[in-house]
């Protein structure tokens, strides 16, 4: 499958709670996000086999703040997918925001280990997204709930990476303040595609801020100014995001289909 075909297929499998009829061995990836936890299974060629998602708040700004909660969610996702596939999953990969080090970096591996998956690999989130998109030459911006990471690849090699604390959580905070609602309701509002046109004027300053943050992270990297830019992550699901981010960034950016699922699929490919 081509990269976008794989993403569409993963979305279909998760929506229908079905399994692709592909032979093993299989690779597992777990994405511990600020707003969600996703487990994806892929075959040796990186084609999606199965996946499951839970909305959760067990991670904040790239750090695991509810270890037991995260572990239990991964256990549940693992059990769901194992039941569908009729096999036992025993190993998996995870990802972290660029620059995460020490015990903070080890925490994600400890979470999946506690859930019954032997950690085999840990990769930077935007690098995982690049893997899923098949990018060997370009810039990947991964806007998570609490952090925004970038990876610059040249001829398949990672040449620059950076991370800053801004993301989808800031969109929800602005919505909560503007509409005088609890944060949890603002999160649901943000995910409702039918409301995106209405809320875009309210959250536009946040999108412009994100573009400014990415511009600042790339300061001094002028040699990559003509590289294509791809934006993934849940925030990129907002209708109109691609156009508004492009205008604020000052150059065209590309948002792949179902951008929330790109990084989890890439993590599985590394698994």
PDB file of N, CA, C and O in Angstrom, residues 79-142:
ATOM      1  N   UNK A  79      -5.808  -6.083  24.973  1.00  0.00           N
ATOM      2  CA  UNK A  79      -6.769  -7.188  25.081  1.00  0.00           C
ATOM      3  C   UNK A  79      -7.802  -7.120  23.959  1.00  0.00           C
ATOM      4  O   UNK A  79      -8.181  -8.157  23.384  1.00  0.00           O
ATOM      5  N   UNK A  80      -8.262  -5.912  23.634  1.00  0.00           N
ATOM      6  CA  UNK A  80      -9.239  -5.748  22.555  1.00  0.00           C
ATOM      7  C   UNK A  80      -8.682  -6.251  21.227  1.00  0.00           C
ATOM      8  O   UNK A  80      -9.324  -7.023  20.512  1.00  0.00           O
ATOM      9  N   UNK A  81      -7.488  -5.793  20.899  1.00  0.00           N
ATOM     10  CA  UNK A  81      -6.893  -6.144  19.613  1.00  0.00           C
ATOM     11  C   UNK A  81      -6.526  -7.629  19.577  1.00  0.00           C
ATOM     12  O   UNK A  81      -6.698  -8.298  18.553  1.00  0.00           O
ATOM     13  N   UNK A  82      -6.035  -8.161  20.699  1.00  0.00           N
ATOM     14  CA  UNK A  82      -5.712  -9.586  20.752  1.00  0.00           C
ATOM     15  C   UNK A  82      -6.955 -10.439  20.511  1.00  0.00           C
ATOM     16  O   UNK A  82      -6.895 -11.461  19.808  1.00  0.00           O
ATOM     17  N   UNK A  83      -8.084 -10.021  21.076  1.00  0.00           N
ATOM     18  CA  UNK A  83      -9.325 -10.785  20.885  1.00  0.00           C
ATOM     19  C   UNK A  83      -9.738 -10.773  19.419  1.00  0.00           C
ATOM     20  O   UNK A  83     -10.163 -11.798  18.878  1.00  0.00           O
ATOM     21  N   UNK A  84      -9.602  -9.620  18.778  1.00  0.00           N
ATOM     22  CA  UNK A  84      -9.968  -9.536  17.359  1.00  0.00           C
ATOM     23  C   UNK A  84      -9.052 -10.396  16.504  1.00  0.00           C
ATOM     24  O   UNK A  84      -9.484 -11.036  15.550  1.00  0.00           O
ATOM     25  N   UNK A  85      -7.757 -10.384  16.829  1.00  0.00           N
ATOM     26  CA  UNK A  85      -6.775 -11.084  16.003  1.00  0.00           C
ATOM     27  C   UNK A  85      -6.634 -12.562  16.365  1.00  0.00           C
ATOM     28  O   UNK A  85      -6.131 -13.358  15.566  1.00  0.00           O
ATOM     29  N   UNK A  86      -7.034 -12.922  17.572  1.00  0.00           N
ATOM     30  CA  UNK A  86      -6.916 -14.306  18.006  1.00  0.00           C
ATOM     31  C   UNK A  86      -5.494 -14.717  18.318  1.00  0.00           C
ATOM     32  O   UNK A  86      -5.142 -15.904  18.231  1.00  0.00           O
ATOM     33  N   UNK A  87      -4.651 -13.752  18.685  1.00  0.00           N
ATOM     34  CA  UNK A  87      -3.250 -14.040  19.031  1.00  0.00           C
ATOM     35  C   UNK A  87      -2.880 -13.241  20.278  1.00  0.00           C
ATOM     36  O   UNK A  87      -3.645 -12.406  20.756  1.00  0.00           O
ATOM     37  N   UNK A  88      -1.676 -13.504  20.790  1.00  0.00           N
ATOM     38  CA  UNK A  88      -1.137 -12.740  21.908  1.00  0.00           C
ATOM     39  C   UNK A  88      -0.037 -11.820  21.401  1.00  0.00           C
ATOM     40  O   UNK A  88       0.859 -12.253  20.672  1.00  0.00           O
ATOM     41  N   UNK A  89      -0.124 -10.552  21.758  1.00  0.00           N
ATOM     42  CA  UNK A  89       0.903  -9.575  21.390  1.00  0.00           C
ATOM     43  C   UNK A  89       1.882  -9.473  22.547  1.00  0.00           C
ATOM     44  O   UNK A  89       1.470  -9.292  23.695  1.00  0.00           O
ATOM     45  N   UNK A  90       3.189  -9.584  22.260  1.00  0.00           N
ATOM     46  CA  UNK A  90       4.142  -9.625  23.369  1.00  0.00           C
ATOM     47  C   UNK A  90       5.228  -8.549  23.326  1.00  0.00           C
ATOM     48  O   UNK A  90       5.956  -8.363  24.303  1.00  0.00           O
ATOM     49  N   UNK A  91       5.367  -7.834  22.207  1.00  0.00           N
ATOM     50  CA  UNK A  91       6.387  -6.794  22.105  1.00  0.00           C
ATOM     51  C   UNK A  91       5.799  -5.557  21.454  1.00  0.00           C
ATOM     52  O   UNK A  91       4.839  -5.643  20.685  1.00  0.00           O
ATOM     53  N   UNK A  92       6.400  -4.391  21.738  1.00  0.00           N
ATOM     54  CA  UNK A  92       5.878  -3.173  21.132  1.00  0.00           C
ATOM     55  C   UNK A  92       6.859  -2.022  21.206  1.00  0.00           C
ATOM     56  O   UNK A  92       7.839  -2.047  21.944  1.00  0.00           O
ATOM     57  N   UNK A  93       6.588  -1.009  20.411  1.00  0.00           N
ATOM     58  CA  UNK A  93       7.394   0.210  20.378  1.00  0.00           C
ATOM     59  C   UNK A  93       6.582   1.370  20.926  1.00  0.00           C
ATOM     60  O   UNK A  93       5.347   1.349  20.917  1.00  0.00           O
ATOM     61  N   UNK A  94       7.274   2.390  21.400  1.00  0.00           N
ATOM     62  CA  UNK A  94       6.629   3.610  21.866  1.00  0.00           C
ATOM     63  C   UNK A  94       7.344   4.808  21.246  1.00  0.00           C
ATOM     64  O   UNK A  94       8.352   4.663  20.555  1.00  0.00           O
ATOM     65  N   UNK A  95       6.823   6.000  21.536  1.00  0.00           N
ATOM     66  CA  UNK A  95       7.443   7.223  21.019  1.00  0.00           C
ATOM     67  C   UNK A  95       7.387   8.313  22.072  1.00  0.00           C
ATOM     68  O   UNK A  95       6.552   8.284  22.989  1.00  0.00           O
ATOM     69  N   UNK A  96       8.269   9.285  21.936  1.00  0.00           N
ATOM     70  CA  UNK A  96       8.352  10.406  22.868  1.00  0.00           C
ATOM     71  C   UNK A  96       8.568  11.697  22.087  1.00  0.00           C
ATOM     72  O   UNK A  96       9.048  11.667  20.955  1.00  0.00           O
ATOM     73  N   UNK A  97       8.222  12.836  22.681  1.00  0.00           N
ATOM     74  CA  UNK A  97       8.558  14.105  22.035  1.00  0.00           C
ATOM     75  C   UNK A  97      10.071  14.268  21.926  1.00  0.00           C
ATOM     76  O   UNK A  97      10.808  13.797  22.798  1.00  0.00           O
ATOM     77  N   UNK A  98      10.565  14.912  20.863  1.00  0.00           N
ATOM     78  CA  UNK A  98      12.013  15.119  20.735  1.00  0.00           C
ATOM     79  C   UNK A  98      12.587  15.821  21.960  1.00  0.00           C
ATOM     80  O   UNK A  98      11.963  16.720  22.532  1.00  0.00           O
ATOM     81  N   UNK A  99      13.741  15.378  22.388  1.00  0.00           N
ATOM     82  CA  UNK A  99      14.415  16.022  23.506  1.00  0.00           C
ATOM     83  C   UNK A  99      14.053  15.459  24.866  1.00  0.00           C
ATOM     84  O   UNK A  99      14.632  15.849  25.879  1.00  0.00           O
ATOM     85  N   UNK A 100      13.081  14.523  24.927  1.00  0.00           N
ATOM     86  CA  UNK A 100      12.729  13.905  26.197  1.00  0.00           C
ATOM     87  C   UNK A 100      13.842  12.958  26.622  1.00  0.00           C
ATOM     88  O   UNK A 100      14.263  12.101  25.846  1.00  0.00           O
ATOM     89  N   UNK A 101      14.312  13.109  27.861  1.00  0.00           N
ATOM     90  CA  UNK A 101      15.467  12.328  28.306  1.00  0.00           C
ATOM     91  C   UNK A 101      15.224  11.739  29.693  1.00  0.00           C
ATOM     92  O   UNK A 101      14.236  12.036  30.362  1.00  0.00           O
ATOM     93  N   UNK A 102      16.187  10.908  30.128  1.00  0.00           N
ATOM     94  CA  UNK A 102      16.180  10.380  31.495  1.00  0.00           C
ATOM     95  C   UNK A 102      14.966   9.546  31.815  1.00  0.00           C
ATOM     96  O   UNK A 102      14.430   8.817  30.976  1.00  0.00           O
ATOM     97  N   UNK A 103      14.492   9.677  33.046  1.00  0.00           N
ATOM     98  CA  UNK A 103      13.362   8.876  33.498  1.00  0.00           C
ATOM     99  C   UNK A 103      12.087   9.214  32.734  1.00  0.00           C
ATOM    100  O   UNK A 103      11.213   8.356  32.569  1.00  0.00           O
ATOM    101  N   UNK A 104      11.957  10.465  32.305  1.00  0.00           N
ATOM    102  CA  UNK A 104      10.778  10.842  31.532  1.00  0.00           C
ATOM    103  C   UNK A 104      10.706  10.036  30.242  1.00  0.00           C
ATOM    104  O   UNK A 104       9.633   9.600  29.817  1.00  0.00           O
ATOM    105  N   UNK A 105      11.843   9.835  29.606  1.00  0.00           N
ATOM    106  CA  UNK A 105      11.888   9.061  28.370  1.00  0.00           C
ATOM    107  C   UNK A 105      11.614   7.583  28.630  1.00  0.00           C
ATOM    108  O   UNK A 105      11.001   6.892  27.814  1.00  0.00           O
ATOM    109  N   UNK A 106      12.081   7.081  29.776  1.00  0.00           N
ATOM    110  CA  UNK A 106      11.909   5.666  30.096  1.00  0.00           C
ATOM    111  C   UNK A 106      10.481   5.322  30.494  1.00  0.00           C
ATOM    112  O   UNK A 106      10.064   4.163  30.396  1.00  0.00           O
ATOM    113  N   UNK A 107       9.716   6.325  30.921  1.00  0.00           N
ATOM    114  CA  UNK A 107       8.384   6.074  31.478  1.00  0.00           C
ATOM    115  C   UNK A 107       7.456   5.388  30.482  1.00  0.00           C
ATOM    116  O   UNK A 107       6.700   4.476  30.847  1.00  0.00           O
ATOM    117  N   UNK A 108       7.498   5.806  29.207  1.00  0.00           N
ATOM    118  CA  UNK A 108       6.603   5.208  28.218  1.00  0.00           C
ATOM    119  C   UNK A 108       6.891   3.720  28.064  1.00  0.00           C
ATOM    120  O   UNK A 108       5.972   2.902  27.950  1.00  0.00           O
ATOM    121  N   UNK A 109       8.164   3.355  28.047  1.00  0.00           N
ATOM    122  CA  UNK A 109       8.523   1.949  27.968  1.00  0.00           C
ATOM    123  C   UNK A 109       8.055   1.172  29.175  1.00  0.00           C
ATOM    124  O   UNK A 109       7.595   0.027  29.060  1.00  0.00           O
ATOM    125  N   UNK A 110       8.154   1.783  30.352  1.00  0.00           N
ATOM    126  CA  UNK A 110       7.692   1.127  31.577  1.00  0.00           C
ATOM    127  C   UNK A 110       6.178   0.901  31.536  1.00  0.00           C
ATOM    128  O   UNK A 110       5.678  -0.114  32.032  1.00  0.00           O
ATOM    129  N   UNK A 111       5.450   1.863  30.941  1.00  0.00           N
ATOM    130  CA  UNK A 111       3.992   1.734  30.848  1.00  0.00           C
ATOM    131  C   UNK A 111       3.614   0.509  30.028  1.00  0.00           C
ATOM    132  O   UNK A 111       2.808  -0.324  30.455  1.00  0.00           O
ATOM    133  N   UNK A 112       4.187   0.367  28.833  1.00  0.00           N
ATOM    134  CA  UNK A 112       3.781  -0.766  27.996  1.00  0.00           C
ATOM    135  C   UNK A 112       4.320  -2.079  28.560  1.00  0.00           C
ATOM    136  O   UNK A 112       3.696  -3.118  28.402  1.00  0.00           O
ATOM    137  N   UNK A 113       5.468  -2.019  29.252  1.00  0.00           N
ATOM    138  CA  UNK A 113       5.984  -3.230  29.890  1.00  0.00           C
ATOM    139  C   UNK A 113       5.015  -3.706  30.972  1.00  0.00           C
ATOM    140  O   UNK A 113       4.741  -4.902  31.101  1.00  0.00           O
ATOM    141  N   UNK A 114       4.495  -2.745  31.740  1.00  0.00           N
ATOM    142  CA  UNK A 114       3.530  -3.092  32.774  1.00  0.00           C
ATOM    143  C   UNK A 114       2.239  -3.643  32.208  1.00  0.00           C
ATOM    144  O   UNK A 114       1.514  -4.376  32.886  1.00  0.00           O
ATOM    145  N   UNK A 115       1.951  -3.283  30.937  1.00  0.00           N
ATOM    146  CA  UNK A 115       0.733  -3.761  30.288  1.00  0.00           C
ATOM    147  C   UNK A 115       0.960  -5.079  29.545  1.00  0.00           C
ATOM    148  O   UNK A 115       0.035  -5.612  28.918  1.00  0.00           O
ATOM    149  N   UNK A 116       2.194  -5.617  29.618  1.00  0.00           N
ATOM    150  CA  UNK A 116       2.460  -6.917  29.013  1.00  0.00           C
ATOM    151  C   UNK A 116       3.123  -6.885  27.659  1.00  0.00           C
ATOM    152  O   UNK A 116       3.154  -7.903  26.959  1.00  0.00           O
ATOM    153  N   UNK A 117       3.679  -5.723  27.269  1.00  0.00           N
ATOM    154  CA  UNK A 117       4.391  -5.614  26.005  1.00  0.00           C
ATOM    155  C   UNK A 117       5.862  -5.306  26.273  1.00  0.00           C
ATOM    156  O   UNK A 117       6.183  -4.282  26.875  1.00  0.00           O
ATOM    157  N   UNK A 118       6.738  -6.187  25.848  1.00  0.00           N
ATOM    158  CA  UNK A 118       8.172  -5.942  26.014  1.00  0.00           C
ATOM    159  C   UNK A 118       8.593  -4.776  25.113  1.00  0.00           C
ATOM    160  O   UNK A 118       8.423  -4.847  23.899  1.00  0.00           O
ATOM    161  N   UNK A 119       9.146  -3.698  25.679  1.00  0.00           N
ATOM    162  CA  UNK A 119       9.560  -2.558  24.849  1.00  0.00           C
ATOM    163  C   UNK A 119      10.752  -2.935  23.968  1.00  0.00           C
ATOM    164  O   UNK A 119      11.762  -3.433  24.459  1.00  0.00           O
ATOM    165  N   UNK A 120      10.615  -2.700  22.667  1.00  0.00           N
ATOM    166  CA  UNK A 120      11.700  -3.045  21.747  1.00  0.00           C
ATOM    167  C   UNK A 120      12.314  -1.817  21.084  1.00  0.00           C
ATOM    168  O   UNK A 120      13.402  -1.905  20.512  1.00  0.00           O
ATOM    169  N   UNK A 121      11.623  -0.681  21.164  1.00  0.00           N
ATOM    170  CA  UNK A 121      12.111   0.502  20.471  1.00  0.00           C
ATOM    171  C   UNK A 121      11.385   1.725  21.002  1.00  0.00           C
ATOM    172  O   UNK A 121      10.226   1.651  21.411  1.00  0.00           O
ATOM    173  N   UNK A 122      12.091   2.857  21.011  1.00  0.00           N
ATOM    174  CA  UNK A 122      11.480   4.139  21.361  1.00  0.00           C
ATOM    175  C   UNK A 122      11.982   5.183  20.373  1.00  0.00           C
ATOM    176  O   UNK A 122      13.187   5.323  20.180  1.00  0.00           O
ATOM    177  N   UNK A 123      11.076   5.896  19.745  1.00  0.00           N
ATOM    178  CA  UNK A 123      11.430   6.796  18.652  1.00  0.00           C
ATOM    179  C   UNK A 123      10.816   8.171  18.886  1.00  0.00           C
ATOM    180  O   UNK A 123       9.801   8.292  19.583  1.00  0.00           O
ATOM    181  N   UNK A 124      11.425   9.215  18.328  1.00  0.00           N
ATOM    182  CA  UNK A 124      10.830  10.550  18.390  1.00  0.00           C
ATOM    183  C   UNK A 124       9.527  10.559  17.596  1.00  0.00           C
ATOM    184  O   UNK A 124       9.452   9.994  16.491  1.00  0.00           O
ATOM    185  N   UNK A 125       8.508  11.219  18.123  1.00  0.00           N
ATOM    186  CA  UNK A 125       7.188  11.204  17.494  1.00  0.00           C
ATOM    187  C   UNK A 125       7.195  11.689  16.041  1.00  0.00           C
ATOM    188  O   UNK A 125       6.619  11.018  15.172  1.00  0.00           O
ATOM    189  N   UNK A 126       7.798  12.834  15.731  1.00  0.00           N
ATOM    190  CA  UNK A 126       7.773  13.258  14.324  1.00  0.00           C
ATOM    191  C   UNK A 126       8.549  12.331  13.398  1.00  0.00           C
ATOM    192  O   UNK A 126       8.236  12.229  12.209  1.00  0.00           O
ATOM    193  N   UNK A 127       9.541  11.636  13.920  1.00  0.00           N
ATOM    194  CA  UNK A 127      10.276  10.653  13.118  1.00  0.00           C
ATOM    195  C   UNK A 127       9.357   9.472  12.789  1.00  0.00           C
ATOM    196  O   UNK A 127       9.366   8.946  11.665  1.00  0.00           O
ATOM    197  N   UNK A 128       8.542   9.069  13.764  1.00  0.00           N
ATOM    198  CA  UNK A 128       7.568   8.006  13.517  1.00  0.00           C
ATOM    199  C   UNK A 128       6.563   8.439  12.461  1.00  0.00           C
ATOM    200  O   UNK A 128       6.195   7.662  11.573  1.00  0.00           O
ATOM    201  N   UNK A 129       6.111   9.686  12.539  1.00  0.00           N
ATOM    202  CA  UNK A 129       5.167  10.192  11.542  1.00  0.00           C
ATOM    203  C   UNK A 129       5.787  10.176  10.152  1.00  0.00           C
ATOM    204  O   UNK A 129       5.138   9.811   9.167  1.00  0.00           O
ATOM    205  N   UNK A 130       7.048  10.571  10.057  1.00  0.00           N
ATOM    206  CA  UNK A 130       7.750  10.556   8.771  1.00  0.00           C
ATOM    207  C   UNK A 130       7.812   9.143   8.206  1.00  0.00           C
ATOM    208  O   UNK A 130       7.664   8.930   7.001  1.00  0.00           O
ATOM    209  N   UNK A 131       8.025   8.170   9.082  1.00  0.00           N
ATOM    210  CA  UNK A 131       8.082   6.765   8.664  1.00  0.00           C
ATOM    211  C   UNK A 131       6.748   6.345   8.050  1.00  0.00           C
ATOM    212  O   UNK A 131       6.717   5.712   6.988  1.00  0.00           O
ATOM    213  N   UNK A 132       5.646   6.704   8.709  1.00  0.00           N
ATOM    214  CA  UNK A 132       4.327   6.335   8.210  1.00  0.00           C
ATOM    215  C   UNK A 132       4.023   6.991   6.874  1.00  0.00           C
ATOM    216  O   UNK A 132       3.350   6.404   6.022  1.00  0.00           O
ATOM    217  N   UNK A 133       4.497   8.217   6.693  1.00  0.00           N
ATOM    218  CA  UNK A 133       4.237   8.956   5.459  1.00  0.00           C
ATOM    219  C   UNK A 133       5.223   8.615   4.351  1.00  0.00           C
ATOM    220  O   UNK A 133       5.069   9.086   3.221  1.00  0.00           O
ATOM    221  N   UNK A 134       6.225   7.810   4.667  1.00  0.00           N
ATOM    222  CA  UNK A 134       7.212   7.449   3.664  1.00  0.00           C
ATOM    223  C   UNK A 134       8.079   8.613   3.242  1.00  0.00           C
ATOM    224  O   UNK A 134       8.563   8.667   2.099  1.00  0.00           O
ATOM    225  N   UNK A 135       8.307   9.559   4.155  1.00  0.00           N
ATOM    226  CA  UNK A 135       9.061  10.763   3.820  1.00  0.00           C
ATOM    227  C   UNK A 135      10.553  10.531   4.034  1.00  0.00           C
ATOM    228  O   UNK A 135      10.984  10.122   5.117  1.00  0.00           O
ATOM    229  N   UNK A 136      11.331  10.784   3.037  1.00  0.00           N
ATOM    230  CA  UNK A 136      12.791  10.724   3.161  1.00  0.00           C
ATOM    231  C   UNK A 136      13.420  12.100   2.995  1.00  0.00           C
ATOM    232  O   UNK A 136      14.597  12.278   3.277  1.00  0.00           O
ATOM    233  N   UNK A 137      12.609  13.072   2.558  1.00  0.00           N
ATOM    234  CA  UNK A 137      13.123  14.412   2.278  1.00  0.00           C
ATOM    235  C   UNK A 137      12.008  15.408   2.592  1.00  0.00           C
ATOM    236  O   UNK A 137      11.074  15.567   1.814  1.00  0.00           O
ATOM    237  N   UNK A 138      12.064  16.037   3.756  1.00  0.00           N
ATOM    238  CA  UNK A 138      11.008  16.973   4.115  1.00  0.00           C
ATOM    239  C   UNK A 138      11.003  17.292   5.596  1.00  0.00           C
ATOM    240  O   UNK A 138      11.860  16.833   6.354  1.00  0.00           O
ATOM    241  N   UNK A 139      10.013  18.081   5.995  1.00  0.00           N
ATOM    242  CA  UNK A 139       9.847  18.491   7.389  1.00  0.00           C
ATOM    243  C   UNK A 139       8.516  17.968   7.899  1.00  0.00           C
ATOM    244  O   UNK A 139       7.477  18.164   7.253  1.00  0.00           O
ATOM    245  N   UNK A 140       8.545  17.287   9.035  1.00  0.00           N
ATOM    246  CA  UNK A 140       7.324  16.786   9.660  1.00  0.00           C
ATOM    247  C   UNK A 140       7.089  17.540  10.954  1.00  0.00           C
ATOM    248  O   UNK A 140       7.986  17.629  11.803  1.00  0.00           O
ATOM    249  N   UNK A 141       5.897  18.095  11.095  1.00  0.00           N
ATOM    250  CA  UNK A 141       5.486  18.795  12.313  1.00  0.00           C
ATOM    251  C   UNK A 141       4.412  17.959  12.985  1.00  0.00           C
ATOM    252  O   UNK A 141       3.353  17.719  12.405  1.00  0.00           O
ATOM    253  N   UNK A 142       4.680  17.488  14.190  1.00  0.00           N
ATOM    254  CA  UNK A 142       3.726  16.663  14.941  1.00  0.00           C
ATOM    255  C   UNK A 142       3.162  17.495  16.082  1.00  0.00           C
ATOM    256  O   UNK A 142       3.848  17.755  17.076  1.00  0.00           O
TER     257      UNK A 142
END
